[in-house]
């Protein structure tokens, strides 16, 4: 039904433009779509699928705000990815954000709203006006809008369904299987190499714990010299800690990440001058697309389609607008 309407709609747009090009005169005003006031000129941008699709978003103050998907996605890319990233990385992020959002629109998570603006729950959102008012550059905003419009309607599918397009900041060299982090295998969320992230600001981080504090947060019950506390470590395909024995107890990597407040599960522990030193690579859950990896691929000349295919194994791009 939607496709038929859109085709009729596109034909209504394109025919006058073609006639105008042939006749060498200005195009007739396009047909005013349902819901728009007569007399208002409708720009080509307004006719994009993202602009015609509405989304209900839960704001931090608890209100539900309706907005165009195009506006919402630009705000998500603003909030979720550094604005100075390459155009192809921004486009990849726009497609991932759109896919994530469309999946959420299948099953509303927040009552009357499909998504919220909390990056820890759904996706972050930075209102364009707030961005500019807080000193954000108009040029960067234009590049982000362009990343959204140039990928209009594009989403990722696997096996006939929209994928769960998870993403994160920095992998530390390899991404992680979904199974390793969430316990459930997802065919398109497999561990892949993610080179070129070394310049990411949070590529490596180090935290130090006194043995007492380490015991407090992990509940390991260790006594004496901590050098003897650490036993066998198992690793995931993505190089993260799957499990680690501490003082005879087995912890999963995700348990330790949470307890020790680590940036990822890709970490190593050593004892140095009586302190427990934990070195972590990467930032985030490391499942799906690495944003700094996407940037590294873009800098090497990859197009957004190649970036997406690399991080989401076996997926295909489809246009929700039916084109
Ligand atoms: Zn949410």
Coordinates of C-alpha atoms and ligand atoms in Angstrom, one line a residue:
X1 CA 0.0 0.0 0.0
X2 CA 2.7 2.4 1.0
X3 CA 4.7 1.6 -2.2
X4 CA 1.8 2.3 -4.4
X5 CA 1.2 5.6 -2.8
X6 CA 4.9 6.5 -3.0
X7 CA 5.1 5.5 -6.7
X8 CA 2.1 7.7 -7.5
X9 CA 3.7 10.4 -5.4
X10 CA 7.0 10.2 -7.2
X11 CA 5.4 10.1 -10.6
X12 CA 3.5 13.2 -9.6
X13 CA 6.8 14.9 -8.7
X14 CA 8.9 13.7 -11.6
X15 CA 6.6 14.1 -14.5
X16 CA 6.3 17.9 -14.2
X17 CA 10.1 18.1 -13.8
X18 CA 10.7 16.0 -17.0
X19 CA 8.1 18.1 -18.9
X20 CA 9.8 21.3 -17.7
X21 CA 13.2 20.1 -18.7
X22 CA 11.9 19.3 -22.2
X23 CA 10.0 22.5 -22.5
X24 CA 12.8 24.6 -21.1
X25 CA 10.5 26.3 -18.6
X26 CA 10.0 26.1 -14.8
X27 CA 8.3 23.1 -13.4
X28 CA 4.7 23.4 -12.3
X29 CA 4.2 23.5 -8.6
X30 CA 4.2 19.9 -7.4
X31 CA 1.1 18.3 -6.0
X32 CA 0.6 19.2 -2.4
X33 CA 0.8 16.0 -0.3
X34 CA -1.8 15.1 2.3
X35 CA -1.2 16.8 5.5
X36 CA 0.6 19.8 4.0
X37 CA -1.1 23.2 3.5
X38 CA -1.9 24.4 0.0
X39 CA 0.3 27.2 -1.3
X40 CA 3.5 26.0 0.4
X41 CA 6.2 25.0 -2.0
X42 CA 7.4 21.5 -1.3
X43 CA 11.1 21.0 -1.7
X44 CA 12.7 17.9 -3.1
X45 CA 14.1 17.2 0.4
X46 CA 10.6 17.2 1.8
X47 CA 9.6 14.5 -0.6
X48 CA 12.3 12.0 0.8
X49 CA 11.0 8.9 2.6
X50 CA 12.7 10.0 5.8
X51 CA 11.0 13.4 5.7
X52 CA 7.6 11.9 5.1
X53 CA 8.0 9.3 7.9
X54 CA 7.1 10.4 11.4
X55 CA 8.5 9.1 14.6
X56 CA 7.4 9.5 18.2
X57 CA 10.3 10.1 20.5
X58 CA 10.4 10.2 24.3
X59 CA 12.2 13.4 25.5
X60 CA 14.2 13.6 28.7
X61 CA 11.4 15.6 30.3
X62 CA 9.0 12.7 29.7
X63 CA 7.0 14.2 26.8
X64 CA 6.4 12.4 23.6
X65 CA 7.6 14.5 20.6
X66 CA 6.6 13.8 17.0
X67 CA 9.2 14.6 14.4
X68 CA 10.3 13.8 10.9
X69 CA 12.5 10.7 10.8
X70 CA 15.0 12.9 8.8
X71 CA 15.2 15.4 11.7
X72 CA 15.5 12.6 14.3
X73 CA 18.3 10.8 12.4
X74 CA 20.3 14.0 11.9
X75 CA 20.0 14.5 15.7
X76 CA 21.1 11.0 16.4
X77 CA 24.2 11.2 14.1
X78 CA 25.1 14.5 15.8
X79 CA 24.9 12.9 19.2
X80 CA 26.4 9.5 18.4
X81 CA 29.4 10.2 16.1
X82 CA 32.1 12.9 16.1
X83 CA 31.0 15.5 13.5
X84 CA 34.5 15.7 11.9
X85 CA 34.3 12.1 10.7
X86 CA 34.5 11.4 7.0
X87 CA 31.4 11.6 4.9
X88 CA 31.2 7.8 4.3
X89 CA 31.5 7.1 8.0
X90 CA 28.7 9.6 8.7
X91 CA 26.6 7.9 6.0
X92 CA 27.2 4.5 7.5
X93 CA 26.1 5.9 10.9
X94 CA 23.0 7.3 9.3
X95 CA 22.0 4.0 7.8
X96 CA 22.8 2.2 11.1
X97 CA 20.7 4.7 13.1
X98 CA 17.8 4.5 10.6
X99 CA 17.9 0.6 10.7
X100 CA 18.0 0.7 14.5
X101 CA 15.1 3.2 14.6
X102 CA 12.9 1.3 12.1
X103 CA 13.4 -1.9 14.1
X104 CA 12.3 0.0 17.2
X105 CA 9.3 1.3 15.3
X106 CA 8.1 -2.3 14.9
X107 CA 7.7 -2.7 18.7
X108 CA 7.4 0.5 20.7
X109 CA 9.6 0.4 23.7
X110 CA 8.3 3.5 25.5
X111 CA 4.5 3.4 25.4
X112 CA 3.5 6.0 22.8
X113 CA 7.1 6.6 21.8
X114 CA 9.2 4.2 19.7
X115 CA 12.5 5.4 21.1
X116 CA 13.9 7.7 23.8
X117 CA 16.9 10.1 23.6
X118 CA 19.1 8.2 26.1
X119 CA 22.1 6.7 24.4
X120 CA 22.3 4.1 27.1
X121 CA 18.8 2.9 26.3
X122 CA 18.0 3.7 22.7
X123 CA 20.1 6.3 20.8
X124 CA 21.4 9.7 21.8
X125 CA 19.8 12.8 20.2
X126 CA 21.1 16.3 19.9
X127 CA 18.5 18.8 18.6
X128 CA 19.9 20.7 15.6
X129 CA 19.0 24.1 17.1
X130 CA 20.6 23.3 20.4
X131 CA 23.7 22.1 18.6
X132 CA 24.1 25.4 16.7
X133 CA 23.2 27.5 19.7
X134 CA 25.9 25.8 21.7
X135 CA 28.5 26.8 19.2
X136 CA 28.3 23.8 16.8
X137 CA 29.4 24.5 13.2
X138 CA 26.7 25.0 10.5
X139 CA 29.1 23.3 8.1
X140 CA 29.3 20.1 10.2
X141 CA 25.5 20.2 10.6
X142 CA 25.1 20.4 6.8
X143 CA 27.4 17.5 6.3
X144 CA 25.4 15.4 8.8
X145 CA 22.1 16.4 7.1
X146 CA 23.6 15.4 3.8
X147 CA 24.7 12.0 5.2
X148 CA 21.1 11.4 6.1
X149 CA 19.5 12.6 2.9
X150 CA 22.0 10.9 0.6
X151 CA 21.1 7.6 2.2
X152 CA 17.4 8.3 2.4
X153 CA 15.3 5.2 3.3
X154 CA 18.3 2.8 3.3
X155 CA 18.3 0.2 6.0
X156 CA 20.0 -3.2 6.6
X157 CA 18.2 -6.5 6.3
X158 CA 19.1 -10.1 7.0
X159 CA 16.9 -13.0 6.1
X160 CA 14.0 -10.8 5.2
X161 CA 14.0 -8.9 8.5
X162 CA 15.4 -5.6 9.7
X163 CA 18.6 -6.2 11.7
X164 CA 19.3 -5.2 15.2
X165 CA 21.9 -2.6 14.1
X166 CA 24.1 -2.3 17.3
X167 CA 27.1 0.0 17.2
X168 CA 29.7 1.3 19.6
X169 CA 32.7 3.6 19.7
X170 CA 35.9 1.6 19.4
X171 CA 36.6 -2.1 19.2
X172 CA 40.3 -2.2 20.1
X173 CA 41.2 -4.2 17.0
X174 CA 38.4 -6.8 16.7
X175 CA 34.6 -6.6 17.2
X176 CA 32.8 -9.2 19.3
X177 CA 30.2 -11.9 18.5
X178 CA 26.8 -11.1 19.9
X179 CA 26.9 -14.5 21.6
X180 CA 30.0 -13.6 23.5
X181 CA 28.4 -10.5 25.0
X182 CA 24.7 -11.3 25.2
X183 CA 24.7 -15.1 25.1
X184 CA 22.7 -15.5 21.9
X185 CA 24.2 -16.1 18.5
X186 CA 23.1 -13.5 15.8
X187 CA 24.4 -14.5 12.3
X188 CA 25.1 -11.0 11.2
X189 CA 26.8 -9.9 14.5
X190 CA 30.0 -11.8 14.2
X191 CA 33.5 -10.9 15.3
X192 CA 35.4 -9.1 12.5
X193 CA 38.8 -7.4 12.3
X194 CA 38.6 -3.7 12.8
X195 CA 42.0 -2.2 12.0
X196 CA 43.1 1.4 12.1
X197 CA 41.5 2.5 15.4
X198 CA 44.8 3.2 17.2
X199 CA 44.3 6.9 17.0
X200 CA 40.9 6.8 18.7
X201 CA 41.1 8.9 21.9
X202 CA 39.9 6.0 24.0
X203 CA 41.7 3.2 22.3
X204 CA 43.7 2.1 25.4
X205 CA 42.8 3.0 29.0
X206 CA 44.3 2.0 32.3
X207 CA 42.7 1.8 35.7
X208 CA 44.3 0.9 39.0
X209 CA 42.7 -0.7 42.1
X210 CA 44.1 -1.3 45.5
X211 CA 43.6 -4.9 46.4
X212 CA 41.1 -3.9 49.0
X213 CA 38.9 -2.0 46.6
X214 CA 39.3 -4.7 44.0
X215 CA 37.9 -7.2 46.5
X216 CA 35.1 -4.8 47.4
X217 CA 33.8 -4.4 43.9
X218 CA 34.3 -7.9 42.7
X219 CA 33.5 -9.8 46.0
X220 CA 36.4 -12.1 45.2
X221 CA 37.5 -12.5 48.9
X222 CA 41.2 -12.3 48.1
X223 CA 43.8 -12.2 50.9
X224 CA 47.6 -11.6 50.9
X225 CA 49.6 -10.9 47.8
X226 CA 47.3 -10.3 44.9
X227 CA 49.8 -11.8 42.4
X228 CA 48.4 -15.2 43.3
X229 CA 44.8 -14.3 42.9
X230 CA 44.5 -14.6 39.1
X231 CA 43.9 -17.9 37.4
X232 CA 42.8 -19.2 34.1
X233 CA 41.5 -16.8 31.5
X234 CA 39.3 -17.8 28.5
X235 CA 39.0 -15.5 25.5
X236 CA 36.2 -14.9 23.0
X237 CA 36.7 -14.9 19.2
X238 CA 36.9 -11.2 19.4
X239 CA 39.8 -11.3 21.9
X240 CA 37.7 -10.2 24.9
X241 CA 37.7 -11.9 28.3
X242 CA 35.0 -14.6 28.2
X243 CA 35.8 -15.8 31.7
X244 CA 38.5 -15.3 34.3
X245 CA 39.2 -17.2 37.6
X246 CA 39.9 -14.9 40.5
X247 CA 40.6 -16.4 43.9
X248 CA 39.0 -19.7 42.7
X249 CA 35.8 -18.0 41.5
X250 CA 34.9 -17.8 37.9
X251 CA 33.7 -14.5 36.5
X252 CA 32.5 -13.6 33.0
X253 CA 34.1 -10.8 31.2
X254 CA 30.9 -8.8 31.2
X255 CA 30.5 -9.3 35.0
X256 CA 34.0 -7.9 35.5
X257 CA 33.5 -5.1 33.0
X258 CA 30.5 -4.0 35.0
X259 CA 32.0 -4.5 38.5
X260 CA 35.3 -2.8 37.7
X261 CA 33.7 -0.1 35.5
X262 CA 35.8 -1.0 32.5
X263 CA 35.4 0.5 29.0
X264 CA 35.1 -2.9 27.3
X265 CA 35.7 -6.6 28.0
X266 CA 39.0 -6.5 26.0
X267 CA 41.2 -6.2 29.0
X268 CA 44.2 -7.6 30.8
X269 CA 45.1 -7.6 34.5
X270 CA 48.5 -7.4 36.1
X271 CA 49.9 -6.7 39.6
X272 CA 52.3 -3.8 39.7
X273 CA 53.9 -2.4 42.9
X274 CA 51.1 -3.9 45.0
X275 CA 48.3 -2.4 42.8
X276 CA 46.0 -4.2 40.5
X277 CA 46.4 -2.6 37.1
X278 CA 43.8 -3.2 34.4
X279 CA 44.5 -2.2 30.8
X280 CA 41.5 -2.0 28.5
X281 CA 41.3 -1.6 24.8
X282 CA 38.3 -0.3 22.9
X283 CA 35.1 1.3 24.3
X284 CA 31.6 -0.1 24.3
X285 CA 30.1 -3.6 24.0
X286 CA 32.1 -4.1 20.7
X287 CA 29.2 -5.8 18.9
X288 CA 28.2 -4.5 15.4
X289 CA 29.8 -1.4 13.8
X290 CA 32.8 0.2 15.4
X291 CA 32.5 3.9 14.8
X292 CA 36.2 4.5 14.8
X293 CA 36.7 1.4 12.6
X294 CA 34.1 2.9 10.2
X295 CA 36.2 6.2 10.2
X296 CA 39.4 4.2 9.6
X297 CA 37.7 2.4 6.6
X298 CA 36.4 5.7 5.2
X299 CA 39.9 7.3 5.4
X300 CA 41.2 4.3 3.5
X301 CA 38.6 5.0 0.7
X302 CA 35.8 2.6 1.6
X303 CA 32.2 3.6 0.7
X304 CA 29.5 3.4 3.3
X305 CA 28.1 0.3 1.7
X306 CA 31.5 -1.5 2.2
X307 CA 31.7 -0.4 5.8
X308 CA 28.2 -1.7 6.6
X309 CA 28.9 -5.1 4.8
X310 CA 32.1 -5.4 6.8
X311 CA 30.6 -5.0 10.2
X312 CA 27.2 -6.7 9.6
X313 CA 28.0 -10.1 8.1
X314 CA 25.8 -11.2 5.2
X315 CA 23.3 -8.3 5.4
X316 CA 21.8 -6.4 2.4
X317 CA 20.8 -2.8 2.0
X318 CA 17.2 -2.1 1.1
X319 CA 15.3 1.1 0.5
X320 CA 12.3 1.5 2.8
X321 CA 11.0 4.0 0.3
X322 CA 10.7 1.2 -2.3
X323 CA 13.2 2.7 -4.8
Ligands
LIG1 ZN1 14.9 4.0 25.1

